[in-house]
PDB file of N, CA and C in Angstrom:
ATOM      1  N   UNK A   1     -10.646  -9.362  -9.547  1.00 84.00           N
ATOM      2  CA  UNK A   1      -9.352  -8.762  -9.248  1.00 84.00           C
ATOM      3  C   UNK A   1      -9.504  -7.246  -9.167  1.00 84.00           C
ATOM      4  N   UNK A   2      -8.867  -6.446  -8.187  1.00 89.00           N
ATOM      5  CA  UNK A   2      -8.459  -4.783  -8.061  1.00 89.00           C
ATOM      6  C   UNK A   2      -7.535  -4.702  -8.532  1.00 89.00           C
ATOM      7  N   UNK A   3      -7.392  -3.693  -9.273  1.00 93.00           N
ATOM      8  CA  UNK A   3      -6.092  -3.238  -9.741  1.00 93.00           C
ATOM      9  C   UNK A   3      -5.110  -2.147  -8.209  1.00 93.00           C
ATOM     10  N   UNK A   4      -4.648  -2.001  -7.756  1.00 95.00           N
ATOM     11  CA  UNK A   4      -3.796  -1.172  -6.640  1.00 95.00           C
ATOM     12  C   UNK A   4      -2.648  -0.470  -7.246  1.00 95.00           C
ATOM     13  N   UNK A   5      -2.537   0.975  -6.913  1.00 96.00           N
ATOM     14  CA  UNK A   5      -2.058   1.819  -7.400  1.00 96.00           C
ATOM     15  C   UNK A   5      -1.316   2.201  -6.003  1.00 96.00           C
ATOM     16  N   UNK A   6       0.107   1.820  -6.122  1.00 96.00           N
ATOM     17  CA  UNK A   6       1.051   1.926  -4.980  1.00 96.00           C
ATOM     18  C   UNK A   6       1.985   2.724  -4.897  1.00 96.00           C
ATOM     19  N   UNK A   7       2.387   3.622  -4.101  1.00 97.00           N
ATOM     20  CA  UNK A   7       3.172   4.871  -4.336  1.00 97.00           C
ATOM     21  C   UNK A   7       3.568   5.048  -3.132  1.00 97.00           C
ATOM     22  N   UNK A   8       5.239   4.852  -3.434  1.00 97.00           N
ATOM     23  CA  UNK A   8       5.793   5.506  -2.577  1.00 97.00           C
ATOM     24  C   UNK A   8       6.468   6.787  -2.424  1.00 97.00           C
ATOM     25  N   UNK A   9       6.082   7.404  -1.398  1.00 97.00           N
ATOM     26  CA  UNK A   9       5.946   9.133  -0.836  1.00 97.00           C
ATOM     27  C   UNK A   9       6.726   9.445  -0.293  1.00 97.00           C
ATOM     28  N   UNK A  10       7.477  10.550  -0.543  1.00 96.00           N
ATOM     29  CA  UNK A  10       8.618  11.226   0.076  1.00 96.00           C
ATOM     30  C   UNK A  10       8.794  12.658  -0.228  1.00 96.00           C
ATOM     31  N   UNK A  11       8.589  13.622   1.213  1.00 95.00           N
ATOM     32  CA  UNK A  11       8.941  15.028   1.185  1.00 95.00           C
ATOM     33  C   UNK A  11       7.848  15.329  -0.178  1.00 95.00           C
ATOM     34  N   UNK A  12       6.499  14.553   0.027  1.00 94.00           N
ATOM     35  CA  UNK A  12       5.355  15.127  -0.535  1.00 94.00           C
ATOM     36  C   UNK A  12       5.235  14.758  -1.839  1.00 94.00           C
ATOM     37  N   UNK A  13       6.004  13.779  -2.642  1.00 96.00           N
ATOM     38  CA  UNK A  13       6.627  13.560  -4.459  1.00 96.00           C
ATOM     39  C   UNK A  13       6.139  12.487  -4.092  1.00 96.00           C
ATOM     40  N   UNK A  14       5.877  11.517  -5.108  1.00 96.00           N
ATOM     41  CA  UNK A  14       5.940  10.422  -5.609  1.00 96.00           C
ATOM     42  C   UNK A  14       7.232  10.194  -6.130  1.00 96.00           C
ATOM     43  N   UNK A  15       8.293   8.804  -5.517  1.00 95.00           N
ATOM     44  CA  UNK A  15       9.126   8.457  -5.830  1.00 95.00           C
ATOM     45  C   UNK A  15       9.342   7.559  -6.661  1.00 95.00           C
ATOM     46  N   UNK A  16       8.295   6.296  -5.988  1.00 95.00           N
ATOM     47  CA  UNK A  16       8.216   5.176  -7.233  1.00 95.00           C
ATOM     48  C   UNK A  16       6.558   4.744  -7.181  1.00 95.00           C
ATOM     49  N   UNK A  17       6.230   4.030  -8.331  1.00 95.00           N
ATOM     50  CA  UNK A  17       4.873   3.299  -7.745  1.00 95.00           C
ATOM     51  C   UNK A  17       4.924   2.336  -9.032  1.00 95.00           C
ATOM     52  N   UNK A  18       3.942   1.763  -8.633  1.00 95.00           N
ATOM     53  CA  UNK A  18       3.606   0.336  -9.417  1.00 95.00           C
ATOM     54  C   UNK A  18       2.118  -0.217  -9.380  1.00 95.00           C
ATOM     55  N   UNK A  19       1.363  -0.832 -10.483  1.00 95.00           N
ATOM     56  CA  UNK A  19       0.237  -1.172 -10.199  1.00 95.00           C
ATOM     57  C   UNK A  19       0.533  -2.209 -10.098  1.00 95.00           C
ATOM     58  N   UNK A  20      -0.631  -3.140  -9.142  1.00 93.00           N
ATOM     59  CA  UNK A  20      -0.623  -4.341  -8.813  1.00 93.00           C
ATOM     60  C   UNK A  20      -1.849  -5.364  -8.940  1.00 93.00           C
ATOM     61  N   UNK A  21      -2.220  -6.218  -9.761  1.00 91.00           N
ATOM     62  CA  UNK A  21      -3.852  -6.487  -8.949  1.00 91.00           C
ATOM     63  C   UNK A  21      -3.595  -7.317  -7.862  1.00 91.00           C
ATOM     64  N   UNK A  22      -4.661  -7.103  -7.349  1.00 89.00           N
ATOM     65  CA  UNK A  22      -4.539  -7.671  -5.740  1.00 89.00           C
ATOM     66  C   UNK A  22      -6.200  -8.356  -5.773  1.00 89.00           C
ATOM     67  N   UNK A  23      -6.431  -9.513  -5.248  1.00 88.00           N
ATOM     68  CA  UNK A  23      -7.703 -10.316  -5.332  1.00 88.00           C
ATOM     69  C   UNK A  23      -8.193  -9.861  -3.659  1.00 88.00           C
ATOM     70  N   UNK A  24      -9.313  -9.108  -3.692  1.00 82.00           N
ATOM     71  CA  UNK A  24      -9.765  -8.683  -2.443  1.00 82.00           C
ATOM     72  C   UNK A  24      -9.474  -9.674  -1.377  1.00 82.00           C
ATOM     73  N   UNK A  25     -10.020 -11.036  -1.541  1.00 87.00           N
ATOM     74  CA  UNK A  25     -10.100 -11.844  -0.626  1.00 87.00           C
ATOM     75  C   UNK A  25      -8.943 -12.665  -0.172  1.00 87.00           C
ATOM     76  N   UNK A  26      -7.907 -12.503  -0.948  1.00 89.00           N
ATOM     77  CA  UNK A  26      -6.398 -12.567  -0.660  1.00 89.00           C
ATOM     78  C   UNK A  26      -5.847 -11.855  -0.383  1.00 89.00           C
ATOM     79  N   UNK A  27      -6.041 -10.772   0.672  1.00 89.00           N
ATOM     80  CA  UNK A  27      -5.237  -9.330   0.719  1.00 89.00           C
ATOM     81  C   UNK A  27      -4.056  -9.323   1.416  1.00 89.00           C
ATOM     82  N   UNK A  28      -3.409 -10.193   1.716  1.00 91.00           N
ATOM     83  CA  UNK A  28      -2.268 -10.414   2.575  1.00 91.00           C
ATOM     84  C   UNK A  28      -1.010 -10.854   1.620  1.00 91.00           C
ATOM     85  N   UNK A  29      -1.882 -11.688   0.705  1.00 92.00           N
ATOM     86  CA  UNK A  29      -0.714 -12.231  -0.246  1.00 92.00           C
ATOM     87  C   UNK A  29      -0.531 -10.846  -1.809  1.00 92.00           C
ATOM     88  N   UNK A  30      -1.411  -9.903  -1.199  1.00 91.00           N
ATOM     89  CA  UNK A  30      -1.489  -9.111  -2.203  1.00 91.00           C
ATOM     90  C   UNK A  30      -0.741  -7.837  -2.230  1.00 91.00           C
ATOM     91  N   UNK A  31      -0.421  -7.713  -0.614  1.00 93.00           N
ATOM     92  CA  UNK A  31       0.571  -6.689  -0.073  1.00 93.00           C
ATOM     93  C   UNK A  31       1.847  -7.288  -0.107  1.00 93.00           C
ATOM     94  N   UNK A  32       1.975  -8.515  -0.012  1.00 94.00           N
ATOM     95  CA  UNK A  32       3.119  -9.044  -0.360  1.00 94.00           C
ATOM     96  C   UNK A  32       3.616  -8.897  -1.671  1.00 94.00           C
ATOM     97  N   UNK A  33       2.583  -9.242  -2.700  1.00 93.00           N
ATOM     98  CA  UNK A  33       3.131  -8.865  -4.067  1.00 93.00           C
ATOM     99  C   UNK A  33       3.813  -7.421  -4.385  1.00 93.00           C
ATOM    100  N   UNK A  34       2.715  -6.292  -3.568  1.00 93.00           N
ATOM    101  CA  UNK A  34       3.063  -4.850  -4.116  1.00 93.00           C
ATOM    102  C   UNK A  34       4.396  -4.501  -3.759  1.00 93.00           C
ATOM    103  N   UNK A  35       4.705  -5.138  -1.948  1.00 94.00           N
ATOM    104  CA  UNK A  35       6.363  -5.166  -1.598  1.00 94.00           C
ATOM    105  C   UNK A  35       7.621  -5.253  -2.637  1.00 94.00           C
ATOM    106  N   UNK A  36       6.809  -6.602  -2.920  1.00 94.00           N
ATOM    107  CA  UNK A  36       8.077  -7.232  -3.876  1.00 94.00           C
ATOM    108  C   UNK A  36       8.284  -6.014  -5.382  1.00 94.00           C
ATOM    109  N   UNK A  37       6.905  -5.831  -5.706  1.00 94.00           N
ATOM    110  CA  UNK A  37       7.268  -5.160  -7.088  1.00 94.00           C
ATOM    111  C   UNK A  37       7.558  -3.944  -6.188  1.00 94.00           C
ATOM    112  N   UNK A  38       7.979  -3.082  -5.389  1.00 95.00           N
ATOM    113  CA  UNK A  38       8.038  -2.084  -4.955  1.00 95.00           C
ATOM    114  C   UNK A  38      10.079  -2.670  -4.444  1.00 95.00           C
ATOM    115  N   UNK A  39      10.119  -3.669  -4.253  1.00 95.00           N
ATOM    116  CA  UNK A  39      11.702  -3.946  -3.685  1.00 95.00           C
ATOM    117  C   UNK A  39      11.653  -2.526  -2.113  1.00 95.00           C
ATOM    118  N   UNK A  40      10.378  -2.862  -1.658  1.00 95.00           N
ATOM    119  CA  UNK A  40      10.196  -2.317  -0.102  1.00 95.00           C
ATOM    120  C   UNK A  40       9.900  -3.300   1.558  1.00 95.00           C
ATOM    121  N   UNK A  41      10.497  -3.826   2.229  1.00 95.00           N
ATOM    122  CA  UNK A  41       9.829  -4.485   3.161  1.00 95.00           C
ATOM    123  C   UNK A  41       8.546  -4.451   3.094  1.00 95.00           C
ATOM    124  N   UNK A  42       7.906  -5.781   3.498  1.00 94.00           N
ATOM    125  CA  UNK A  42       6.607  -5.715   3.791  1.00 94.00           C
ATOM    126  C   UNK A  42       5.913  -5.289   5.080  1.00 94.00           C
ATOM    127  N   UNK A  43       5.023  -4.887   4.641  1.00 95.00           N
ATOM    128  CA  UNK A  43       4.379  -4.236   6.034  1.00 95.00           C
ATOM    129  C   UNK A  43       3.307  -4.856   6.639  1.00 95.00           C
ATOM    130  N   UNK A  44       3.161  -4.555   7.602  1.00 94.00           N
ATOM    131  CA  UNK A  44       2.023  -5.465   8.964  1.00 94.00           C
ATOM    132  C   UNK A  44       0.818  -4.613   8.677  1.00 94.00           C
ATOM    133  N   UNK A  45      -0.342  -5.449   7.859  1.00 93.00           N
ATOM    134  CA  UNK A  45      -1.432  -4.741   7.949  1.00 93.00           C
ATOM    135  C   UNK A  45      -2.489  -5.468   8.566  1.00 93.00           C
ATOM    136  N   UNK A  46      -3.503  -4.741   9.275  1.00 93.00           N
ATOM    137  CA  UNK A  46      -4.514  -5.245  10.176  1.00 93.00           C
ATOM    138  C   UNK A  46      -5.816  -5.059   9.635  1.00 93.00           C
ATOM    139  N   UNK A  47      -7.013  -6.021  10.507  1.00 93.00           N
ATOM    140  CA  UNK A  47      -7.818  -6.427   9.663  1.00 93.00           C
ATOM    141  C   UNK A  47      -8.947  -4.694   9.174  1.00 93.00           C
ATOM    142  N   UNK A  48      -8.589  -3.973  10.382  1.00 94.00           N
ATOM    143  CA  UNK A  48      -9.067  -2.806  10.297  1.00 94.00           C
ATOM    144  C   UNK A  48      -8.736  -1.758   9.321  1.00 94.00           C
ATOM    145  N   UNK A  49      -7.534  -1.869   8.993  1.00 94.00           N
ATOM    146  CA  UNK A  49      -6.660  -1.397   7.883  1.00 94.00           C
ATOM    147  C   UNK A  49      -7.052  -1.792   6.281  1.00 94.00           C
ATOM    148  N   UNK A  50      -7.536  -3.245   6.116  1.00 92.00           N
ATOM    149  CA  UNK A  50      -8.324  -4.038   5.146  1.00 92.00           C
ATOM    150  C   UNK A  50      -9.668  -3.382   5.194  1.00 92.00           C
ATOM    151  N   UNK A  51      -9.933  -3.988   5.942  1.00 92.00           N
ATOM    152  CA  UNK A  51     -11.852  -3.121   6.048  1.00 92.00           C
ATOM    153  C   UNK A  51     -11.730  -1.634   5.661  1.00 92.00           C
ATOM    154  N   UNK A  52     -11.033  -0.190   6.070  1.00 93.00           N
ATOM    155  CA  UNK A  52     -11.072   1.086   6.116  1.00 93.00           C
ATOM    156  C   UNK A  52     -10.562   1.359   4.499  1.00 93.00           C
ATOM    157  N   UNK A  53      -9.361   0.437   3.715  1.00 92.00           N
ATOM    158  CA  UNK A  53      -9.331   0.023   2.639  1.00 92.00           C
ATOM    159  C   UNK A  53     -10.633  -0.137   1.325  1.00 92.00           C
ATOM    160  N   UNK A  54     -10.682  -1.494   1.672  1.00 90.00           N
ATOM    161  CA  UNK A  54     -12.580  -1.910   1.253  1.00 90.00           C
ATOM    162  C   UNK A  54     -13.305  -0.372   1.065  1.00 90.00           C
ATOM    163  N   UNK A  55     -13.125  -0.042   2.297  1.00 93.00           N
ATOM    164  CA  UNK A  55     -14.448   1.467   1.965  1.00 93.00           C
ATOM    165  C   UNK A  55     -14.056   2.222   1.478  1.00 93.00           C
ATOM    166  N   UNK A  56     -12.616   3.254   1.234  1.00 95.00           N
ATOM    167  CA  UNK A  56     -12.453   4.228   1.641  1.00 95.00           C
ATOM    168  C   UNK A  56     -11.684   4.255   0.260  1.00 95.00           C
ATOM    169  N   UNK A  57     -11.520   3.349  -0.185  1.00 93.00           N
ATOM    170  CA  UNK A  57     -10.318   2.656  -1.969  1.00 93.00           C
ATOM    171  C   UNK A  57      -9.107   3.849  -1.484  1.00 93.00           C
ATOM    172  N   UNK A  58      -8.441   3.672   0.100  1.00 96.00           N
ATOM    173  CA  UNK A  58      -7.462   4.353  -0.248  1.00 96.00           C
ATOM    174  C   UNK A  58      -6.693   3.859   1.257  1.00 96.00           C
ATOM    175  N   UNK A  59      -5.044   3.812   1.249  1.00 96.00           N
ATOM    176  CA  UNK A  59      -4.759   3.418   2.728  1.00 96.00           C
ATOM    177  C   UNK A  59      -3.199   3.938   2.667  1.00 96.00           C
ATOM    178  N   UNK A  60      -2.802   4.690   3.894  1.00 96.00           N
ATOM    179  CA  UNK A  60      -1.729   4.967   4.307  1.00 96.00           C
ATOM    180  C   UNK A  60      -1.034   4.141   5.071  1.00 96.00           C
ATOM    181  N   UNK A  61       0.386   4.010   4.414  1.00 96.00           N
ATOM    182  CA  UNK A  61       1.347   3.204   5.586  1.00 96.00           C
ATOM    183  C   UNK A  61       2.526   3.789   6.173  1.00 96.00           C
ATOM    184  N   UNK A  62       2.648   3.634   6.847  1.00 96.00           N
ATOM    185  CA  UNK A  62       3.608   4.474   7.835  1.00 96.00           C
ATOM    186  C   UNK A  62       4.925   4.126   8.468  1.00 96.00           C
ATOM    187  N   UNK A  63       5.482   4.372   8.653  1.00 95.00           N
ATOM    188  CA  UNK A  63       6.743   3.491   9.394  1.00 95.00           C
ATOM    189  C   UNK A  63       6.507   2.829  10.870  1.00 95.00           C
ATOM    190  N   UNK A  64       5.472   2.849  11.186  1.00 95.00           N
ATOM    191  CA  UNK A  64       4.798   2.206  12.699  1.00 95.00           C
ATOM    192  C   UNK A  64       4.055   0.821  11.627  1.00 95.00           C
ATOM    193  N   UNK A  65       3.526   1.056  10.684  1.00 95.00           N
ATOM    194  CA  UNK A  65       3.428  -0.170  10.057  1.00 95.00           C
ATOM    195  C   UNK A  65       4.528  -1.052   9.512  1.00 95.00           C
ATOM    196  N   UNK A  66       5.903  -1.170   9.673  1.00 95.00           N
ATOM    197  CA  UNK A  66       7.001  -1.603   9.123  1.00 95.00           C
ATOM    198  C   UNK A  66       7.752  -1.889  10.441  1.00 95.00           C
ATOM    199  N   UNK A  67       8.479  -3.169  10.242  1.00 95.00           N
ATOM    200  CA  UNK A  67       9.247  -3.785  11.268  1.00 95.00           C
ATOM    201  C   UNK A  67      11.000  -2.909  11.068  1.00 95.00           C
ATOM    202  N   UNK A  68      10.820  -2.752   9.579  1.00 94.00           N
ATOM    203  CA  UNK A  68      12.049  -2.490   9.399  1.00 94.00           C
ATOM    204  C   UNK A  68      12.278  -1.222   8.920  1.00 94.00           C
ATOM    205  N   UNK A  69      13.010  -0.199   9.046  1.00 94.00           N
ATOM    206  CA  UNK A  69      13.101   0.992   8.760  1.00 94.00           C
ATOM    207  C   UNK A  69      12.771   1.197   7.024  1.00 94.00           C
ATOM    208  N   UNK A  70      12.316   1.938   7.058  1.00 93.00           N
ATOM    209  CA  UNK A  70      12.185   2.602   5.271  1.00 93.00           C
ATOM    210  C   UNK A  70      12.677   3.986   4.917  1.00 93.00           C
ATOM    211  N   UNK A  71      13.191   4.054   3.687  1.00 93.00           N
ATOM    212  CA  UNK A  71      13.519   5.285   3.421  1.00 93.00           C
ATOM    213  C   UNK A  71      12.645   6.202   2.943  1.00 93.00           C
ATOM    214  N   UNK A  72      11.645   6.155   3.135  1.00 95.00           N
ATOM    215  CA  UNK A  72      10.820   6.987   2.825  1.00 95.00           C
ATOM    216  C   UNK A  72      10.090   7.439   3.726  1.00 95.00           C
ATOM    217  N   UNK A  73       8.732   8.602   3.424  1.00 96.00           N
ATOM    218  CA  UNK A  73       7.751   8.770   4.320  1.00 96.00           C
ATOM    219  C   UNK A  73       6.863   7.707   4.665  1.00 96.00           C
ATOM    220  N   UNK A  74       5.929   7.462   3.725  1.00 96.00           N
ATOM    221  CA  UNK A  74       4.836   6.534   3.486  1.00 96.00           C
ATOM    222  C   UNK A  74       4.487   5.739   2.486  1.00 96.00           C
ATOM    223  N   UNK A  75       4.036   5.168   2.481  1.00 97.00           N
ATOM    224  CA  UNK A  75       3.584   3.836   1.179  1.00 97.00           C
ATOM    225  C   UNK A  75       1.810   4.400   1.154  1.00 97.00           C
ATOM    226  N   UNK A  76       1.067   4.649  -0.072  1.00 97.00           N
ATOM    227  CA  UNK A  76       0.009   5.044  -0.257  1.00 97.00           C
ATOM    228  C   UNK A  76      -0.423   3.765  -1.026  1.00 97.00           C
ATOM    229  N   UNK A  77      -1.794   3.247  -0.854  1.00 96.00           N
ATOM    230  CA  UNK A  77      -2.379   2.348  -2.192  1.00 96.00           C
ATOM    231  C   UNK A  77      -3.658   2.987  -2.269  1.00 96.00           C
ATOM    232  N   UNK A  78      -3.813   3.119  -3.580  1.00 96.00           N
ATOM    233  CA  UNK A  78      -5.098   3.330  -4.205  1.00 96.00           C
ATOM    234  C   UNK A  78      -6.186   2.449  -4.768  1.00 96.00           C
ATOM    235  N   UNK A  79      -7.048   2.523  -4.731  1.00 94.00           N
ATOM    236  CA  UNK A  79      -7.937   1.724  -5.445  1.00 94.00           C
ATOM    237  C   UNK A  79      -7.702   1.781  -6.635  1.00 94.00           C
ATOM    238  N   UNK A  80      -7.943   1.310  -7.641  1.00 91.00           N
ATOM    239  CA  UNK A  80      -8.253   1.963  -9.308  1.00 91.00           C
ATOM    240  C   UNK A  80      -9.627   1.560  -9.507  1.00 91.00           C
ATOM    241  N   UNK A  81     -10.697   1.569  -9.437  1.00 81.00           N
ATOM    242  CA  UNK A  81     -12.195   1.458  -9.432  1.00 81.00           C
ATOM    243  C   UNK A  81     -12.220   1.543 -10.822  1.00 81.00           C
ATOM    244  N   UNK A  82     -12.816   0.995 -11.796  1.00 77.00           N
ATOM    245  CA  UNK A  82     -13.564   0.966 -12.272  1.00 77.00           C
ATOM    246  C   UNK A  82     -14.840   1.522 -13.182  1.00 77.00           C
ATOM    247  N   UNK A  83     -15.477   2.206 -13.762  1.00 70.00           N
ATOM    248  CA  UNK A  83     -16.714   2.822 -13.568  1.00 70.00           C
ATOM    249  C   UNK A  83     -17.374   2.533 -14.661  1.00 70.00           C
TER     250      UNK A  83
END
C-alpha cells in the first residue's frame, strides 16, 4: 500500500487534504477513494498520468481533468515514500 497525500489548491493555499492509501495496482479505485474522502468529483486520469505518478511521487489535476466544474484551482497528490 502508498500512503497519498491529497491537497486541494486554491489561490496558492492548501484548502483541504487528506491522506489516503491507495494500492499501486488499483489506481483507479484509489482516486476514487481520495474523491470521496475529499467530497470532490472524481477525476479522469490516464494511463500516462499513472505512469508520470509512479516516477515522479507527484501529480497535478486540473479542471481539464474533471467533467464537472470544481471550486478550486487544482487537486495535487503526493507520494508519502517511505525511507
Amino acid at each position: 500500500m502508498l500512503k497519498v497525500w491529497a491537497k486541494i489548491v486554491t489561490d496558492h493555499k492548501v484548502k483541504h487534504s487528506a491522506v489516503v492509501a491507495l494500492d499501486p495496482t488499483d489506481f483507479y479505485n484509489g482516486i476514487i477513494a481520495i474523491a470521496e474522502a475529499l467530497k470532490i468529483p472524481t477525476p479522469i486520469i490516464t494511463q500516462s498520468q499513472i505512469d508520470n505518478f509512479i516516477a515522479f511521487n507527484i501529480l497535478k489535476l486540473k479542471q481539464r481533468d474533471f467533467i464537472e466544474h470544481i471550486p478550486f484551482d487544482y487537486l495535487e497528490l503526493n507520494a508519502m515514500v517511505e525511507k
